[in-house]
Tab-separated table of C-alpha atoms in Angstrom:
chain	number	residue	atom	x	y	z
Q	179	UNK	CA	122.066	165.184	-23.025
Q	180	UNK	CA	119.851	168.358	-22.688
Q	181	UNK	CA	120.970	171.589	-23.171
Q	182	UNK	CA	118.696	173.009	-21.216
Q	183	UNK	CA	120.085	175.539	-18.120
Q	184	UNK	CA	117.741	174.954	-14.650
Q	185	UNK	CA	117.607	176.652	-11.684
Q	186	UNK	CA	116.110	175.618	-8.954
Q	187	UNK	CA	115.532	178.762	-6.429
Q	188	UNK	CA	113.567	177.758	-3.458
Q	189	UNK	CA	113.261	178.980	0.562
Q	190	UNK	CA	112.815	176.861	3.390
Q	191	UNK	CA	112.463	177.107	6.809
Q	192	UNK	CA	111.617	173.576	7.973
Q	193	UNK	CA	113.901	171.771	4.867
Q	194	UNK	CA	110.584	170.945	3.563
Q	195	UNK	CA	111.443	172.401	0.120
Q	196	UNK	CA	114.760	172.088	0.200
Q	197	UNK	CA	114.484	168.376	-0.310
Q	198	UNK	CA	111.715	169.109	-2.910
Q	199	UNK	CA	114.576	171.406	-4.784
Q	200	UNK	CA	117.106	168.761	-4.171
Q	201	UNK	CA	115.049	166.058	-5.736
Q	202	UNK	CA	114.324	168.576	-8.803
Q	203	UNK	CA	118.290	168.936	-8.619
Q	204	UNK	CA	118.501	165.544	-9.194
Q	205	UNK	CA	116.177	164.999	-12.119
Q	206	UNK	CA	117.757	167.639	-13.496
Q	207	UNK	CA	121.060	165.899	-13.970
Q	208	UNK	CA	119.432	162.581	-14.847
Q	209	UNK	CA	117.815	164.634	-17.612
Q	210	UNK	CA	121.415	165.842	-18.780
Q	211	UNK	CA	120.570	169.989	-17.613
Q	212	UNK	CA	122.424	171.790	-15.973
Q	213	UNK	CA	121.100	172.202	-12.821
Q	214	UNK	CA	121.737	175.283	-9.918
Q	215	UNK	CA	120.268	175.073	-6.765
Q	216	UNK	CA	119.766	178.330	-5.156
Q	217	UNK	CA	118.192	180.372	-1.926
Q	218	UNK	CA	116.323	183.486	-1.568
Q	219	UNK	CA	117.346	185.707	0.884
Q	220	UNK	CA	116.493	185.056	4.634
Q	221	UNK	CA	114.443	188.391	5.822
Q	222	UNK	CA	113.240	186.961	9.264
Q	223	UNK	CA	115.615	188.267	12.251
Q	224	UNK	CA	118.345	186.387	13.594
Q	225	UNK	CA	116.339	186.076	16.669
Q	226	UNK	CA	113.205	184.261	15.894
Q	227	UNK	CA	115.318	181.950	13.915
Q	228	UNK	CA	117.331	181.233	16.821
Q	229	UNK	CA	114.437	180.959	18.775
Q	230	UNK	CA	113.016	177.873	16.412
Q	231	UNK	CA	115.301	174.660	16.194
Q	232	UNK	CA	113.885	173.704	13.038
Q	233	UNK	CA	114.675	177.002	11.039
Q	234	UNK	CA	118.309	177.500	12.612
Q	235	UNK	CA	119.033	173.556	11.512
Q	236	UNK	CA	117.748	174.765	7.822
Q	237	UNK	CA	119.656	177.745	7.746
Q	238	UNK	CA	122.974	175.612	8.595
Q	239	UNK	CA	122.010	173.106	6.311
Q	240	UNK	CA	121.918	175.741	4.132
Q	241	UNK	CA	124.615	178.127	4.529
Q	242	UNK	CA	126.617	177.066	1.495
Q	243	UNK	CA	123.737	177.413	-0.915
Q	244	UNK	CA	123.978	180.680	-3.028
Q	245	UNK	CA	121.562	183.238	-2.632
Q	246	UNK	CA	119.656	183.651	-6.248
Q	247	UNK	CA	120.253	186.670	-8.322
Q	248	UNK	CA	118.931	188.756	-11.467
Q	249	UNK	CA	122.015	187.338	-13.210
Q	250	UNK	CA	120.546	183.193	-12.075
Q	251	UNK	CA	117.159	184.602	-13.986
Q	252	UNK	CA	118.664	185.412	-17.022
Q	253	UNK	CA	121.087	182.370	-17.110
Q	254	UNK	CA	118.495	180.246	-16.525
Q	255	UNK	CA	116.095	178.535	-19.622
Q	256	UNK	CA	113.759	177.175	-16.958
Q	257	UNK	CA	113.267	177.706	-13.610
Q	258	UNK	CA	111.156	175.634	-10.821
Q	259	UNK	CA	110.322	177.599	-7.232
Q	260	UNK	CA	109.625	176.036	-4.534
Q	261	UNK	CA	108.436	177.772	-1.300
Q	262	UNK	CA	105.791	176.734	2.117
Q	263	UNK	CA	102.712	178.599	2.203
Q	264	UNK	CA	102.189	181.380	3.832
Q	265	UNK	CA	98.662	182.027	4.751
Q	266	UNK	CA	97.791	181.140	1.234
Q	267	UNK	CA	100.507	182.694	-0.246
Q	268	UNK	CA	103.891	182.601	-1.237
Q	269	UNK	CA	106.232	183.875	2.354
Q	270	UNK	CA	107.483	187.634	1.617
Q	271	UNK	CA	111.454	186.155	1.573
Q	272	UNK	CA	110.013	184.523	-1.683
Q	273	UNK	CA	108.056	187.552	-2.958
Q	274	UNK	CA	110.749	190.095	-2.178
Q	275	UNK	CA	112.740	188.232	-4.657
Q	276	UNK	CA	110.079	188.238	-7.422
Q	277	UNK	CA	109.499	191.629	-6.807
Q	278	UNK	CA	112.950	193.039	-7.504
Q	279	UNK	CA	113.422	191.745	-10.673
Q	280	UNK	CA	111.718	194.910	-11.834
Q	281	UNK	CA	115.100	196.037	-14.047
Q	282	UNK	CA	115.117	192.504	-15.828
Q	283	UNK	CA	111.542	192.007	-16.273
Q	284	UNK	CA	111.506	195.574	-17.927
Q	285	UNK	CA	114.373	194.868	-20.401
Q	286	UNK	CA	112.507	191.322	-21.423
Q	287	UNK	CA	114.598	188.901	-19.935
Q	288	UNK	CA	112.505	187.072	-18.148
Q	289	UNK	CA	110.330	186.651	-21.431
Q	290	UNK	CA	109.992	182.286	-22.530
Q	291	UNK	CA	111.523	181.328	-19.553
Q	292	UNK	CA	110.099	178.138	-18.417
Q	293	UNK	CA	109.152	177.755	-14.601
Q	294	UNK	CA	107.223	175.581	-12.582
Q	295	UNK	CA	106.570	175.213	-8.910
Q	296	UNK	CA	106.111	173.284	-5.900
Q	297	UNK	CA	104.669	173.955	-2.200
Q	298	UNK	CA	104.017	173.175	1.392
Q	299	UNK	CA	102.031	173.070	4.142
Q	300	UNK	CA	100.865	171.926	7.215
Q	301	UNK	CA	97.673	169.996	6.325
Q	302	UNK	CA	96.597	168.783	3.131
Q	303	UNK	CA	94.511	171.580	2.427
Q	304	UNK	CA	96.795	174.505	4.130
Q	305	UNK	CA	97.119	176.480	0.512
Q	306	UNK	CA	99.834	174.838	-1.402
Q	307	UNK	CA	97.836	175.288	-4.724
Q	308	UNK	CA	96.895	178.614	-3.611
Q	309	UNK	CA	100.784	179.495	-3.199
Q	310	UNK	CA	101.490	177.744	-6.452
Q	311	UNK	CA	99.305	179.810	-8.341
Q	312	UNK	CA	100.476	182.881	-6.862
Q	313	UNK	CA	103.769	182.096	-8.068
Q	314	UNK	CA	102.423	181.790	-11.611
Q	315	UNK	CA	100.306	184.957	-11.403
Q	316	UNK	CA	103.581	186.752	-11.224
Q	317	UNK	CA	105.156	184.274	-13.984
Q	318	UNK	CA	102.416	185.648	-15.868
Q	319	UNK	CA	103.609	189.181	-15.641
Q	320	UNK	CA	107.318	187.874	-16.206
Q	321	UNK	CA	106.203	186.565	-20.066
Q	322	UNK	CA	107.127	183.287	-18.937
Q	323	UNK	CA	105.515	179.500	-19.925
Q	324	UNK	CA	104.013	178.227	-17.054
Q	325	UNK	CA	105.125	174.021	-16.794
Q	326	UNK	CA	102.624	172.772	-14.811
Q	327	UNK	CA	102.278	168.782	-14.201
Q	328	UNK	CA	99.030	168.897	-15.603
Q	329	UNK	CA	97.914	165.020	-15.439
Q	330	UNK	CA	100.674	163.737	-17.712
Q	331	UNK	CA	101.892	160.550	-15.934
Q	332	UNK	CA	100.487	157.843	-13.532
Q	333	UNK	CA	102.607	159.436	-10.618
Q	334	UNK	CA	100.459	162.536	-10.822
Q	335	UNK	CA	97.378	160.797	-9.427
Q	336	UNK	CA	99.642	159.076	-6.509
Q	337	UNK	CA	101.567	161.183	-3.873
Q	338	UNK	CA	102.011	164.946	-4.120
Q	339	UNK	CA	100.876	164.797	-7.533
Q	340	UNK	CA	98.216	167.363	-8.855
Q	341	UNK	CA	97.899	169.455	-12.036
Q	342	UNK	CA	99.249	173.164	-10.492
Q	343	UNK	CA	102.776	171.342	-9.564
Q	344	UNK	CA	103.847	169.134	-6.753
Q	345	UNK	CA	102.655	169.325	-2.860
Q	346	UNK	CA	103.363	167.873	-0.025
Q	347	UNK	CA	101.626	168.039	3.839
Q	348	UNK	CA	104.005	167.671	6.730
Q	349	UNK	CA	103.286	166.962	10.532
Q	350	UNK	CA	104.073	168.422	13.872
Q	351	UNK	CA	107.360	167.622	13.929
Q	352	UNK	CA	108.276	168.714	10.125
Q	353	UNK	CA	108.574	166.249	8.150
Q	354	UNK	CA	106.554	164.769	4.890
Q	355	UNK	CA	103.780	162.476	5.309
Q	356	UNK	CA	103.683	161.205	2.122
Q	357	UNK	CA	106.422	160.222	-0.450
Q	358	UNK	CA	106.367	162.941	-3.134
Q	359	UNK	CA	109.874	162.546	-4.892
Q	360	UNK	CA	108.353	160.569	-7.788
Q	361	UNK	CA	106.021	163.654	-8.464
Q	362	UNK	CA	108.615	166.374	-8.200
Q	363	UNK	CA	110.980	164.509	-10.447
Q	364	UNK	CA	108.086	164.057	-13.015
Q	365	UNK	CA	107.717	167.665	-13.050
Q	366	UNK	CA	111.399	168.752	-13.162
Q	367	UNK	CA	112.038	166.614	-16.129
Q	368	UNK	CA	108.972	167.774	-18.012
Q	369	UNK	CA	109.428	171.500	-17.319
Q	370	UNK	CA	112.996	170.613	-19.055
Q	371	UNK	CA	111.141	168.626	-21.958
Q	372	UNK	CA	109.440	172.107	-22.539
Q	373	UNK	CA	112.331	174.410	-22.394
Q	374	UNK	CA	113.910	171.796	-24.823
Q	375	UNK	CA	111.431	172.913	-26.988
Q	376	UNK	CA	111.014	176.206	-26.661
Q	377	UNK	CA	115.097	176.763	-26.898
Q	378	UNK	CA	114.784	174.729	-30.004
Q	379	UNK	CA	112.075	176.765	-31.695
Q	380	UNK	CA	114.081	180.015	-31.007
Q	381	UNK	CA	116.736	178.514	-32.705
């Protein structure tokens, strides 16, 4: 059993990454962690979700979820984001989150946290790594260890796999073209290998 605390804060507007964070869910709990799965705040307007059938279906889906807080941060020994790509970035409901963390990040307690992250996109080359690394540029800033996939198992040359952390391309209609819940389950169980060890050497 691991001892190891993992949250897995993600937005969606598709359900793209919300099965990416479920699958991470469930490695999670194979691995023994425990595991909470957790929203950012919605920022868009009730009516331009309403206008997209997609994004309202997510949002039900979704409505039971918690919203992620400061106090999820500091519970948390490792964290893994997950979040579509927004013009090469991260989308601002993801970004408003990392940005108000300002109170925790000054007190150090977002110092040795282990995260990791996943992305989205339209076509294969849409920005997904571009979004994951923005995600670690702030990580950087946070103190935290960066768990990326690196090339540390056969999945990670298959599906989704690639050394920043897992992506996936969807069509038209939303969903995944390829298979990639080998490759985020990889990832969620090694970014929980790593905060094994860092909890252990703090000890």
């Amino acid at each position: 059993m691991s001892n190891v605390k993992l949250a897995v804060i993600f937005y969606s507007m598709g359900g793209t990454n919300y099965q990416l964070a479920q699958w991470a869910e469930e490695a999670g709990k194979e691995a023994g962690a425990e595991v909470r799965v957790l929203k950012v705040e919605e920022l868009a307007p009730q009516a331009v979700i309403e206008g997209n059938e997609a994004w309202k279906a997510t949002v039900e889906a979704t409505k039971d979820i918690p919203v992620a807080t400061s106090e999820d941060i500091e519970w948390a020994d490792a964290m893994i984001f997950s979040a579509p790509t927004r013009f090469g970035v991260m989308p601002s409901q993801m970004k408003q989150f990392l940005d108000i963390q300002g109170g925790i990040w000054a007190s150090g307690k977002t110092v040795n946290k282990v995260v990791s992250a996943m992305s989205s996109a339209q076509n294969p080359h849409g920005g997904q790594e571009a979004t994951i690394l923005s995600l670690y540029t702030s990580m950087m800033h946070w103190g935290a260890i960066i768990a990326a996939p690196g090339y540390t198992d056969p999945v990670l040359y298959g599906a989704g796999g690639n050394p920043y952390g897992t992506s996936v391309s969807v069509d038209q209609d939303g969903n995944m073209v390829e298979d990639v819940k080998d490759a985020v389950k990889h990832q969620a169980k090694r970014t929980i290998n790593i905060a094994e060890w860092v909890k252990k050497g703090n000890q």
